[in-house]
Amino acid sequence: MFKVLVIAESSGSRLTISTLEVCRVASELSMLLGGHWEMLVDHQTEEAAGAIAPRVSSFDLREIAYPGPEMLSDIVAQVTKAVNLVIMPATSTGKDVMGRLAQKLDAPLAQDCMGFEVVAGRPVFKRALYGGKVTANVELSGKLTLVSFRPRAHAPIQQSDEFVKANPCMVSIPELMTAVKLQPKASSERPDVTEASIVVSGGRGLQGPENWYVLEDLLDALGPNAALACSRPVSDENWRPHSEHVGQTGRAVAPDLYIAAGISGATQHVAGIVRSKCILAINKDPAAPIFKVADYGIVGDLFEVVPALAAAIRRGA
């Protein structure tokens, strides 16, 4: 029987949307392959997982504030007996954990997948290559295989009416070789950039960190489902935090609407936004590469266009 194990990511006692998305993948794959799936969580998210997965295993790290990828990969390696496929969101943490896990278990890994299908009774995963210009079909061989999926590549799984009690995992806590220092997260009511349905992103065209109020005003007009992002030069200059950096070397997003203001559209940036359903570009340079991938483009000064756009949204125009 084919067994799929989802490694959950959480925020407090809440499962992340990215985790709920890979749970849908696990559910569909196990059904197509005639198997079952389960979720591995920490003790804080047992209740949330019990309303989602048909089987839940939990580990207790009450004495540890944050296990980190090093410890988490060691824990997962201890519970993969009889597992055929391990799935995790392709977040920065997820990709780190899966890379370490592949080395520990000597198992094949496909990172940052977008989709899947079952061919001749075996799962085949779809990955984007060369900045999204081509798609590769990847079939992994081995008794145990590992896959991470891009956030927003699938719809989140729905909560079940039944509650499953978690089964405690007996795992040994490894000795860490590195120290983990937690950075306090800035408080925000806005969604994470990878989970937002609308993303407003700024580039060097904003000229400095003092001008980001222009985009923040647009965010307020768009509502609570909008998140703020930036291009790599902006995060490199420390105008905005690296967590908002979107692109090939940053975070990949797939919102319903992506607004790029003052971003030229380098290949590395486009690679991180290519899965957006609709791209609106605002740039005063009519030859900016961003217009080649945009669904809609506005040639103009963003300091005039963005406030006018925010005002029009508030009027309901």
mmCIF file of C-alpha atoms in Angstrom:
data_model
loop_
_atom_site.group_PDB
_atom_site.id
_atom_site.type_symbol
_atom_site.label_atom_id
_atom_site.label_comp_id
_atom_site.label_asym_id
_atom_site.label_seq_id
_atom_site.Cartn_x
_atom_site.Cartn_y
_atom_site.Cartn_z
ATOM 1 C CA MET A 1 0.000 0.000 0.000
ATOM 2 C CA PHE A 2 1.367 3.408 -1.008
ATOM 3 C CA LYS A 3 1.920 5.651 2.013
ATOM 4 C CA VAL A 4 2.306 9.437 1.841
ATOM 5 C CA LEU A 5 3.612 11.496 4.761
ATOM 6 C CA VAL A 6 3.052 15.266 4.949
ATOM 7 C CA ILE A 7 5.481 17.267 7.092
ATOM 8 C CA ALA A 8 3.449 20.158 8.462
ATOM 9 C CA GLU A 9 4.538 23.743 8.914
ATOM 10 C CA SER A 10 2.705 25.854 11.446
ATOM 11 C CA SER A 11 2.366 29.299 12.907
ATOM 12 C CA GLY A 12 1.576 28.883 16.589
ATOM 13 C CA SER A 13 -1.286 26.392 16.753
ATOM 14 C CA ARG A 14 -2.372 27.047 13.158
ATOM 15 C CA LEU A 15 -1.340 25.027 10.117
ATOM 16 C CA THR A 16 -0.056 27.223 7.305
ATOM 17 C CA ILE A 17 -2.034 27.497 4.085
ATOM 18 C CA SER A 18 0.951 25.975 2.263
ATOM 19 C CA THR A 19 0.598 22.883 4.450
ATOM 20 C CA LEU A 20 -3.118 22.618 3.677
ATOM 21 C CA GLU A 21 -2.244 22.788 -0.017
ATOM 22 C CA VAL A 22 0.207 19.871 0.129
ATOM 23 C CA CYS A 23 -2.366 17.950 2.180
ATOM 24 C CA ARG A 24 -4.647 18.106 -0.860
ATOM 25 C CA VAL A 25 -1.821 16.722 -2.998
ATOM 26 C CA ALA A 26 -1.279 13.897 -0.510
ATOM 27 C CA SER A 27 -4.991 13.100 -0.398
ATOM 28 C CA GLU A 28 -5.357 12.982 -4.184
ATOM 29 C CA LEU A 29 -2.157 11.025 -4.727
ATOM 30 C CA SER A 30 -2.977 8.396 -2.111
ATOM 31 C CA MET A 31 -6.447 7.960 -3.607
ATOM 32 C CA LEU A 32 -5.058 7.555 -7.151
ATOM 33 C CA LEU A 33 -2.376 5.110 -5.989
ATOM 34 C CA GLY A 34 -4.616 3.072 -3.695
ATOM 35 C CA GLY A 35 -2.904 4.024 -0.463
ATOM 36 C CA HIS A 36 -3.314 6.391 2.469
ATOM 37 C CA TRP A 37 -1.726 9.548 3.821
ATOM 38 C CA GLU A 38 -0.966 11.019 7.192
ATOM 39 C CA MET A 39 0.502 14.185 8.681
ATOM 40 C CA LEU A 40 3.416 14.713 11.033
ATOM 41 C CA VAL A 41 3.014 17.736 13.347
ATOM 42 C CA ASP A 42 4.408 19.157 16.543
ATOM 43 C CA HIS A 43 2.295 18.991 19.700
ATOM 44 C CA GLN A 44 0.955 22.548 19.252
ATOM 45 C CA THR A 45 -0.924 21.729 16.054
ATOM 46 C CA GLU A 46 -2.453 18.363 16.955
ATOM 47 C CA GLU A 47 -5.971 19.761 17.102
ATOM 48 C CA ALA A 48 -5.722 21.603 13.779
ATOM 49 C CA ALA A 49 -4.275 18.522 12.074
ATOM 50 C CA GLY A 50 -6.933 16.240 13.555
ATOM 51 C CA ALA A 51 -9.617 18.034 11.559
ATOM 52 C CA ILE A 52 -7.673 17.659 8.301
ATOM 53 C CA ALA A 53 -5.763 14.382 8.040
ATOM 54 C CA PRO A 54 -7.099 10.811 8.341
ATOM 55 C CA ARG A 55 -4.024 9.938 10.437
ATOM 56 C CA VAL A 56 -1.902 12.271 12.562
ATOM 57 C CA SER A 57 1.436 11.635 14.255
ATOM 58 C CA SER A 58 2.888 14.219 16.620
ATOM 59 C CA PHE A 59 6.201 14.860 18.342
ATOM 60 C CA ASP A 60 6.584 16.789 21.577
ATOM 61 C CA LEU A 61 9.245 19.512 21.769
ATOM 62 C CA ARG A 62 7.834 21.571 24.606
ATOM 63 C CA GLU A 63 11.312 22.404 25.902
ATOM 64 C CA ILE A 64 12.487 23.716 22.527
ATOM 65 C CA ALA A 65 11.228 27.047 21.224
ATOM 66 C CA TYR A 66 12.127 26.357 17.599
ATOM 67 C CA PRO A 67 13.469 23.020 16.302
ATOM 68 C CA GLY A 68 14.918 24.442 13.079
ATOM 69 C CA PRO A 69 15.564 22.540 9.820
ATOM 70 C CA GLU A 70 18.497 20.584 11.271
ATOM 71 C CA MET A 71 16.504 19.087 14.141
ATOM 72 C CA LEU A 72 13.293 18.687 12.144
ATOM 73 C CA SER A 73 15.042 16.717 9.388
ATOM 74 C CA ASP A 74 16.518 14.397 12.038
ATOM 75 C CA ILE A 75 13.072 13.846 13.568
ATOM 76 C CA VAL A 76 11.444 13.145 10.205
ATOM 77 C CA ALA A 77 14.210 10.684 9.315
ATOM 78 C CA GLN A 78 13.191 8.622 12.352
ATOM 79 C CA VAL A 79 9.552 8.198 11.278
ATOM 80 C CA THR A 80 9.849 7.341 7.572
ATOM 81 C CA LYS A 81 9.698 3.570 7.995
ATOM 82 C CA ALA A 82 7.168 2.094 5.521
ATOM 83 C CA VAL A 83 6.691 5.549 3.931
ATOM 84 C CA ASN A 84 6.831 5.788 0.140
ATOM 85 C CA LEU A 85 6.593 9.535 -0.348
ATOM 86 C CA VAL A 86 7.337 12.501 1.931
ATOM 87 C CA ILE A 87 5.801 15.859 0.969
ATOM 88 C CA MET A 88 6.428 19.337 2.358
ATOM 89 C CA PRO A 89 5.706 22.903 1.211
ATOM 90 C CA ALA A 90 8.544 24.432 -0.836
ATOM 91 C CA THR A 91 9.003 27.305 1.580
ATOM 92 C CA SER A 92 12.464 28.397 2.707
ATOM 93 C CA THR A 93 12.154 26.066 5.708
ATOM 94 C CA GLY A 94 10.616 23.243 3.689
ATOM 95 C CA LYS A 95 13.332 23.241 1.033
ATOM 96 C CA ASP A 96 16.013 23.332 3.721
ATOM 97 C CA VAL A 97 14.470 20.393 5.599
ATOM 98 C CA MET A 98 13.937 18.313 2.456
ATOM 99 C CA GLY A 99 17.481 18.859 1.235
ATOM 100 C CA ARG A 100 18.878 17.668 4.559
ATOM 101 C CA LEU A 101 16.438 14.747 4.617
ATOM 102 C CA ALA A 102 17.476 13.621 1.131
ATOM 103 C CA GLN A 103 21.078 13.444 2.298
ATOM 104 C CA LYS A 104 20.268 11.628 5.545
ATOM 105 C CA LEU A 105 18.067 8.998 3.863
ATOM 106 C CA ASP A 106 19.961 8.833 0.543
ATOM 107 C CA ALA A 107 16.609 9.397 -1.166
ATOM 108 C CA PRO A 108 15.798 11.185 -4.466
ATOM 109 C CA LEU A 109 14.259 14.646 -4.133
ATOM 110 C CA ALA A 110 12.254 16.895 -6.450
ATOM 111 C CA GLN A 111 12.081 20.449 -5.095
ATOM 112 C CA ASP A 112 9.614 23.220 -5.912
ATOM 113 C CA CYS A 113 7.116 21.134 -7.904
ATOM 114 C CA MET A 114 3.974 22.670 -9.368
ATOM 115 C CA GLY A 115 1.835 19.663 -10.215
ATOM 116 C CA PHE A 116 1.636 15.895 -10.573
ATOM 117 C CA GLU A 117 -0.029 13.045 -12.429
ATOM 118 C CA VAL A 118 -0.068 9.272 -12.151
ATOM 119 C CA VAL A 119 1.349 7.410 -15.149
ATOM 120 C CA ALA A 120 1.348 3.613 -15.262
ATOM 121 C CA GLY A 121 0.734 3.466 -11.542
ATOM 122 C CA ARG A 122 3.627 5.788 -10.630
ATOM 123 C CA PRO A 123 3.557 9.469 -9.634
ATOM 124 C CA VAL A 124 5.152 11.945 -12.042
ATOM 125 C CA PHE A 125 5.889 15.463 -10.784
ATOM 126 C CA LYS A 126 6.038 18.693 -12.772
ATOM 127 C CA ARG A 127 8.817 21.229 -12.199
ATOM 128 C CA ALA A 128 9.480 24.573 -13.825
ATOM 129 C CA LEU A 129 12.958 25.094 -15.261
ATOM 130 C CA TYR A 130 14.840 28.072 -16.691
ATOM 131 C CA GLY A 131 12.726 30.620 -14.879
ATOM 132 C CA GLY A 132 9.448 28.974 -15.856
ATOM 133 C CA LYS A 133 10.207 28.833 -19.593
ATOM 134 C CA VAL A 134 9.880 25.033 -19.722
ATOM 135 C CA THR A 135 8.254 22.344 -17.596
ATOM 136 C CA ALA A 136 9.960 19.050 -16.787
ATOM 137 C CA ASN A 137 8.187 15.812 -15.892
ATOM 138 C CA VAL A 138 10.141 14.112 -13.092
ATOM 139 C CA GLU A 139 9.735 10.489 -12.055
ATOM 140 C CA LEU A 140 11.626 9.516 -8.908
ATOM 141 C CA SER A 141 12.867 5.964 -8.439
ATOM 142 C CA GLY A 142 13.357 4.365 -5.071
ATOM 143 C CA LYS A 143 11.417 2.889 -2.184
ATOM 144 C CA LEU A 144 11.296 6.312 -0.516
ATOM 145 C CA THR A 145 11.050 9.579 -2.464
ATOM 146 C CA LEU A 146 10.825 13.230 -1.404
ATOM 147 C CA VAL A 147 8.923 16.112 -2.993
ATOM 148 C CA SER A 148 8.260 19.750 -2.087
ATOM 149 C CA PHE A 149 5.462 21.781 -3.688
ATOM 150 C CA ARG A 150 5.331 25.488 -4.404
ATOM 151 C CA PRO A 151 2.882 27.502 -2.305
ATOM 152 C CA ARG A 152 -0.394 28.317 -4.098
ATOM 153 C CA ALA A 153 0.160 25.562 -6.646
ATOM 154 C CA HIS A 154 -2.969 23.768 -5.363
ATOM 155 C CA ALA A 155 -6.173 24.627 -3.520
ATOM 156 C CA PRO A 156 -6.076 24.031 0.263
ATOM 157 C CA ILE A 157 -7.745 20.882 1.568
ATOM 158 C CA GLN A 158 -11.037 21.356 3.379
ATOM 159 C CA GLN A 159 -11.584 20.617 7.056
ATOM 160 C CA SER A 160 -13.286 17.316 7.854
ATOM 161 C CA ASP A 161 -16.318 16.859 10.077
ATOM 162 C CA GLU A 162 -14.478 14.102 11.939
ATOM 163 C CA PHE A 163 -11.686 14.684 14.423
ATOM 164 C CA VAL A 164 -8.699 12.322 14.491
ATOM 165 C CA LYS A 165 -6.722 11.938 17.702
ATOM 166 C CA ALA A 166 -2.975 12.290 17.189
ATOM 167 C CA ASN A 167 -0.704 9.307 17.709
ATOM 168 C CA PRO A 168 2.425 10.343 19.697
ATOM 169 C CA CYS A 169 5.750 9.599 18.005
ATOM 170 C CA MET A 170 8.570 8.256 20.116
ATOM 171 C CA VAL A 171 11.571 10.101 18.720
ATOM 172 C CA SER A 172 14.987 10.877 20.106
ATOM 173 C CA ILE A 173 15.917 14.550 20.170
ATOM 174 C CA PRO A 174 19.206 14.999 18.293
ATOM 175 C CA GLU A 175 22.036 17.121 19.601
ATOM 176 C CA LEU A 176 22.208 20.303 17.565
ATOM 177 C CA MET A 177 25.462 21.206 15.845
ATOM 178 C CA THR A 178 24.330 24.781 15.252
ATOM 179 C CA ALA A 179 22.670 27.406 17.427
ATOM 180 C CA VAL A 180 19.307 28.808 16.359
ATOM 181 C CA LYS A 181 18.533 32.419 17.181
ATOM 182 C CA LEU A 182 14.930 33.513 16.731
ATOM 183 C CA GLN A 183 14.300 36.933 15.229
ATOM 184 C CA PRO A 184 11.049 38.501 16.454
ATOM 185 C CA LYS A 185 8.636 38.752 13.539
ATOM 186 C CA ALA A 186 7.234 42.171 12.833
ATOM 187 C CA SER A 187 3.591 42.253 13.815
ATOM 188 C CA SER A 188 1.302 42.561 10.825
ATOM 189 C CA GLU A 189 -2.310 41.836 10.083
ATOM 190 C CA ARG A 190 -1.481 41.178 6.449
ATOM 191 C CA PRO A 191 -1.010 37.675 5.018
ATOM 192 C CA ASP A 192 2.356 36.199 4.164
ATOM 193 C CA VAL A 193 3.472 37.168 0.660
ATOM 194 C CA THR A 194 3.273 33.527 -0.526
ATOM 195 C CA GLU A 195 -0.298 33.147 0.739
ATOM 196 C CA ALA A 196 -1.800 36.496 -0.302
ATOM 197 C CA SER A 197 -4.330 36.688 -3.136
ATOM 198 C CA ILE A 198 -3.010 40.162 -4.060
ATOM 199 C CA VAL A 199 0.657 41.160 -3.971
ATOM 200 C CA VAL A 200 1.891 44.729 -4.423
ATOM 201 C CA SER A 201 5.606 44.812 -5.160
ATOM 202 C CA GLY A 202 8.043 47.703 -5.424
ATOM 203 C CA GLY A 203 11.456 48.110 -7.014
ATOM 204 C CA ARG A 204 14.208 50.675 -7.230
ATOM 205 C CA GLY A 205 11.766 53.011 -8.939
ATOM 206 C CA LEU A 206 10.551 53.979 -5.471
ATOM 207 C CA GLN A 207 13.951 55.679 -4.985
ATOM 208 C CA GLY A 208 14.255 54.952 -1.267
ATOM 209 C CA PRO A 209 12.657 53.330 1.816
ATOM 210 C CA GLU A 210 10.971 56.588 2.782
ATOM 211 C CA ASN A 211 8.645 56.342 -0.238
ATOM 212 C CA TRP A 212 7.029 52.997 0.531
ATOM 213 C CA TYR A 213 4.024 54.763 2.027
ATOM 214 C CA VAL A 214 2.840 55.058 -1.591
ATOM 215 C CA LEU A 215 2.472 51.270 -1.875
ATOM 216 C CA GLU A 216 1.163 50.893 1.667
ATOM 217 C CA ASP A 217 -1.677 53.287 0.834
ATOM 218 C CA LEU A 218 -2.536 51.107 -2.173
ATOM 219 C CA LEU A 219 -2.487 48.033 0.087
ATOM 220 C CA ASP A 220 -4.972 49.690 2.433
ATOM 221 C CA ALA A 221 -7.269 50.396 -0.512
ATOM 222 C CA LEU A 222 -7.023 46.807 -1.768
ATOM 223 C CA GLY A 223 -8.007 45.314 1.588
ATOM 224 C CA PRO A 224 -6.706 42.739 4.093
ATOM 225 C CA ASN A 225 -5.864 40.060 1.507
ATOM 226 C CA ALA A 226 -3.081 42.155 -0.034
ATOM 227 C CA ALA A 227 0.589 41.762 0.904
ATOM 228 C CA LEU A 228 3.681 43.863 0.282
ATOM 229 C CA ALA A 229 6.691 42.563 -1.660
ATOM 230 C CA CYS A 230 9.842 43.875 -3.297
ATOM 231 C CA SER A 231 12.531 43.104 -5.867
ATOM 232 C CA ARG A 232 16.009 41.871 -4.959
ATOM 233 C CA PRO A 233 17.817 45.249 -5.274
ATOM 234 C CA VAL A 234 15.399 46.672 -2.724
ATOM 235 C CA SER A 235 16.108 43.960 -0.146
ATOM 236 C CA ASP A 236 19.835 44.108 -0.927
ATOM 237 C CA GLU A 237 19.780 47.823 -0.097
ATOM 238 C CA ASN A 238 17.875 47.026 3.135
ATOM 239 C CA TRP A 239 14.962 49.202 2.098
ATOM 240 C CA ARG A 240 12.663 46.253 2.851
ATOM 241 C CA PRO A 241 13.159 42.931 4.717
ATOM 242 C CA HIS A 242 14.412 39.898 2.802
ATOM 243 C CA SER A 243 11.169 38.060 3.655
ATOM 244 C CA GLU A 244 9.417 40.332 1.133
ATOM 245 C CA HIS A 245 11.911 39.640 -1.665
ATOM 246 C CA VAL A 246 10.159 37.977 -4.617
ATOM 247 C CA GLY A 247 12.147 36.299 -7.368
ATOM 248 C CA GLN A 248 14.334 33.353 -8.308
ATOM 249 C CA THR A 249 16.607 33.885 -5.291
ATOM 250 C CA GLY A 250 13.754 35.013 -3.060
ATOM 251 C CA ARG A 251 10.188 33.788 -2.708
ATOM 252 C CA ALA A 252 7.934 32.519 -5.490
ATOM 253 C CA VAL A 253 4.386 33.848 -5.478
ATOM 254 C CA ALA A 254 1.218 32.964 -7.372
ATOM 255 C CA PRO A 255 -1.441 35.517 -6.409
ATOM 256 C CA ASP A 256 -4.611 36.310 -8.314
ATOM 257 C CA LEU A 257 -3.181 39.793 -8.915
ATOM 258 C CA TYR A 258 0.466 40.907 -8.876
ATOM 259 C CA ILE A 259 1.167 44.637 -9.114
ATOM 260 C CA ALA A 260 4.761 45.554 -9.986
ATOM 261 C CA ALA A 261 5.565 49.217 -9.374
ATOM 262 C CA GLY A 262 8.936 50.579 -10.405
ATOM 263 C CA ILE A 263 10.321 47.111 -11.220
ATOM 264 C CA SER A 264 12.247 46.714 -14.466
ATOM 265 C CA GLY A 265 11.498 42.995 -14.802
ATOM 266 C CA ALA A 266 14.821 41.152 -14.752
ATOM 267 C CA THR A 267 14.675 37.441 -15.557
ATOM 268 C CA GLN A 268 15.354 36.516 -11.920
ATOM 269 C CA HIS A 269 12.362 38.540 -10.734
ATOM 270 C CA VAL A 270 10.037 37.225 -13.432
ATOM 271 C CA ALA A 271 10.898 33.647 -12.417
ATOM 272 C CA GLY A 272 9.267 34.288 -9.037
ATOM 273 C CA ILE A 273 6.030 35.819 -10.354
ATOM 274 C CA VAL A 274 5.373 33.888 -13.557
ATOM 275 C CA ARG A 275 2.568 31.830 -11.963
ATOM 276 C CA SER A 276 0.532 34.917 -11.036
ATOM 277 C CA LYS A 277 -2.916 34.841 -12.630
ATOM 278 C CA CYS A 278 -2.766 38.517 -13.580
ATOM 279 C CA ILE A 279 0.218 40.887 -13.650
ATOM 280 C CA LEU A 280 -0.139 44.671 -13.697
ATOM 281 C CA ALA A 281 3.084 46.570 -14.380
ATOM 282 C CA ILE A 282 3.634 50.283 -13.641
ATOM 283 C CA ASN A 283 6.842 51.774 -15.022
ATOM 284 C CA LYS A 284 7.798 55.059 -16.671
ATOM 285 C CA ASP A 285 10.108 53.232 -19.109
ATOM 286 C CA PRO A 286 8.008 51.874 -22.001
ATOM 287 C CA ALA A 287 10.841 49.483 -22.907
ATOM 288 C CA ALA A 288 11.024 47.885 -19.433
ATOM 289 C CA PRO A 289 11.144 44.049 -19.739
ATOM 290 C CA ILE A 290 8.339 43.715 -17.170
ATOM 291 C CA PHE A 291 5.832 44.747 -19.844
ATOM 292 C CA LYS A 292 6.650 41.591 -21.855
ATOM 293 C CA VAL A 293 5.183 39.366 -19.128
ATOM 294 C CA ALA A 294 2.485 41.731 -17.839
ATOM 295 C CA ASP A 295 -1.186 41.236 -18.670
ATOM 296 C CA TYR A 296 -1.746 44.970 -18.238
ATOM 297 C CA GLY A 297 0.767 47.788 -18.295
ATOM 298 C CA ILE A 298 0.706 51.441 -17.340
ATOM 299 C CA VAL A 299 3.511 53.649 -18.652
ATOM 300 C CA GLY A 300 3.844 56.492 -16.196
ATOM 301 C CA ASP A 301 5.374 57.842 -13.004
ATOM 302 C CA LEU A 302 4.435 55.475 -10.181
ATOM 303 C CA PHE A 303 4.233 58.437 -7.770
ATOM 304 C CA GLU A 304 1.290 59.668 -9.848
ATOM 305 C CA VAL A 305 -0.183 56.376 -11.040
ATOM 306 C CA VAL A 306 -0.266 54.446 -7.736
ATOM 307 C CA PRO A 307 -2.094 57.148 -5.696
ATOM 308 C CA ALA A 308 -4.583 57.579 -8.545
ATOM 309 C CA LEU A 309 -5.130 53.801 -8.629
ATOM 310 C CA ALA A 310 -5.682 53.696 -4.863
ATOM 311 C CA ALA A 311 -8.172 56.579 -5.074
ATOM 312 C CA ALA A 312 -10.069 54.846 -7.905
ATOM 313 C CA ILE A 313 -10.286 51.610 -5.901
ATOM 314 C CA ARG A 314 -11.685 53.462 -2.897
ATOM 315 C CA ARG A 315 -14.321 55.081 -5.134
ATOM 316 C CA GLY A 316 -15.209 51.657 -6.482
ATOM 317 C CA ALA A 317 -14.311 52.696 -10.027
#
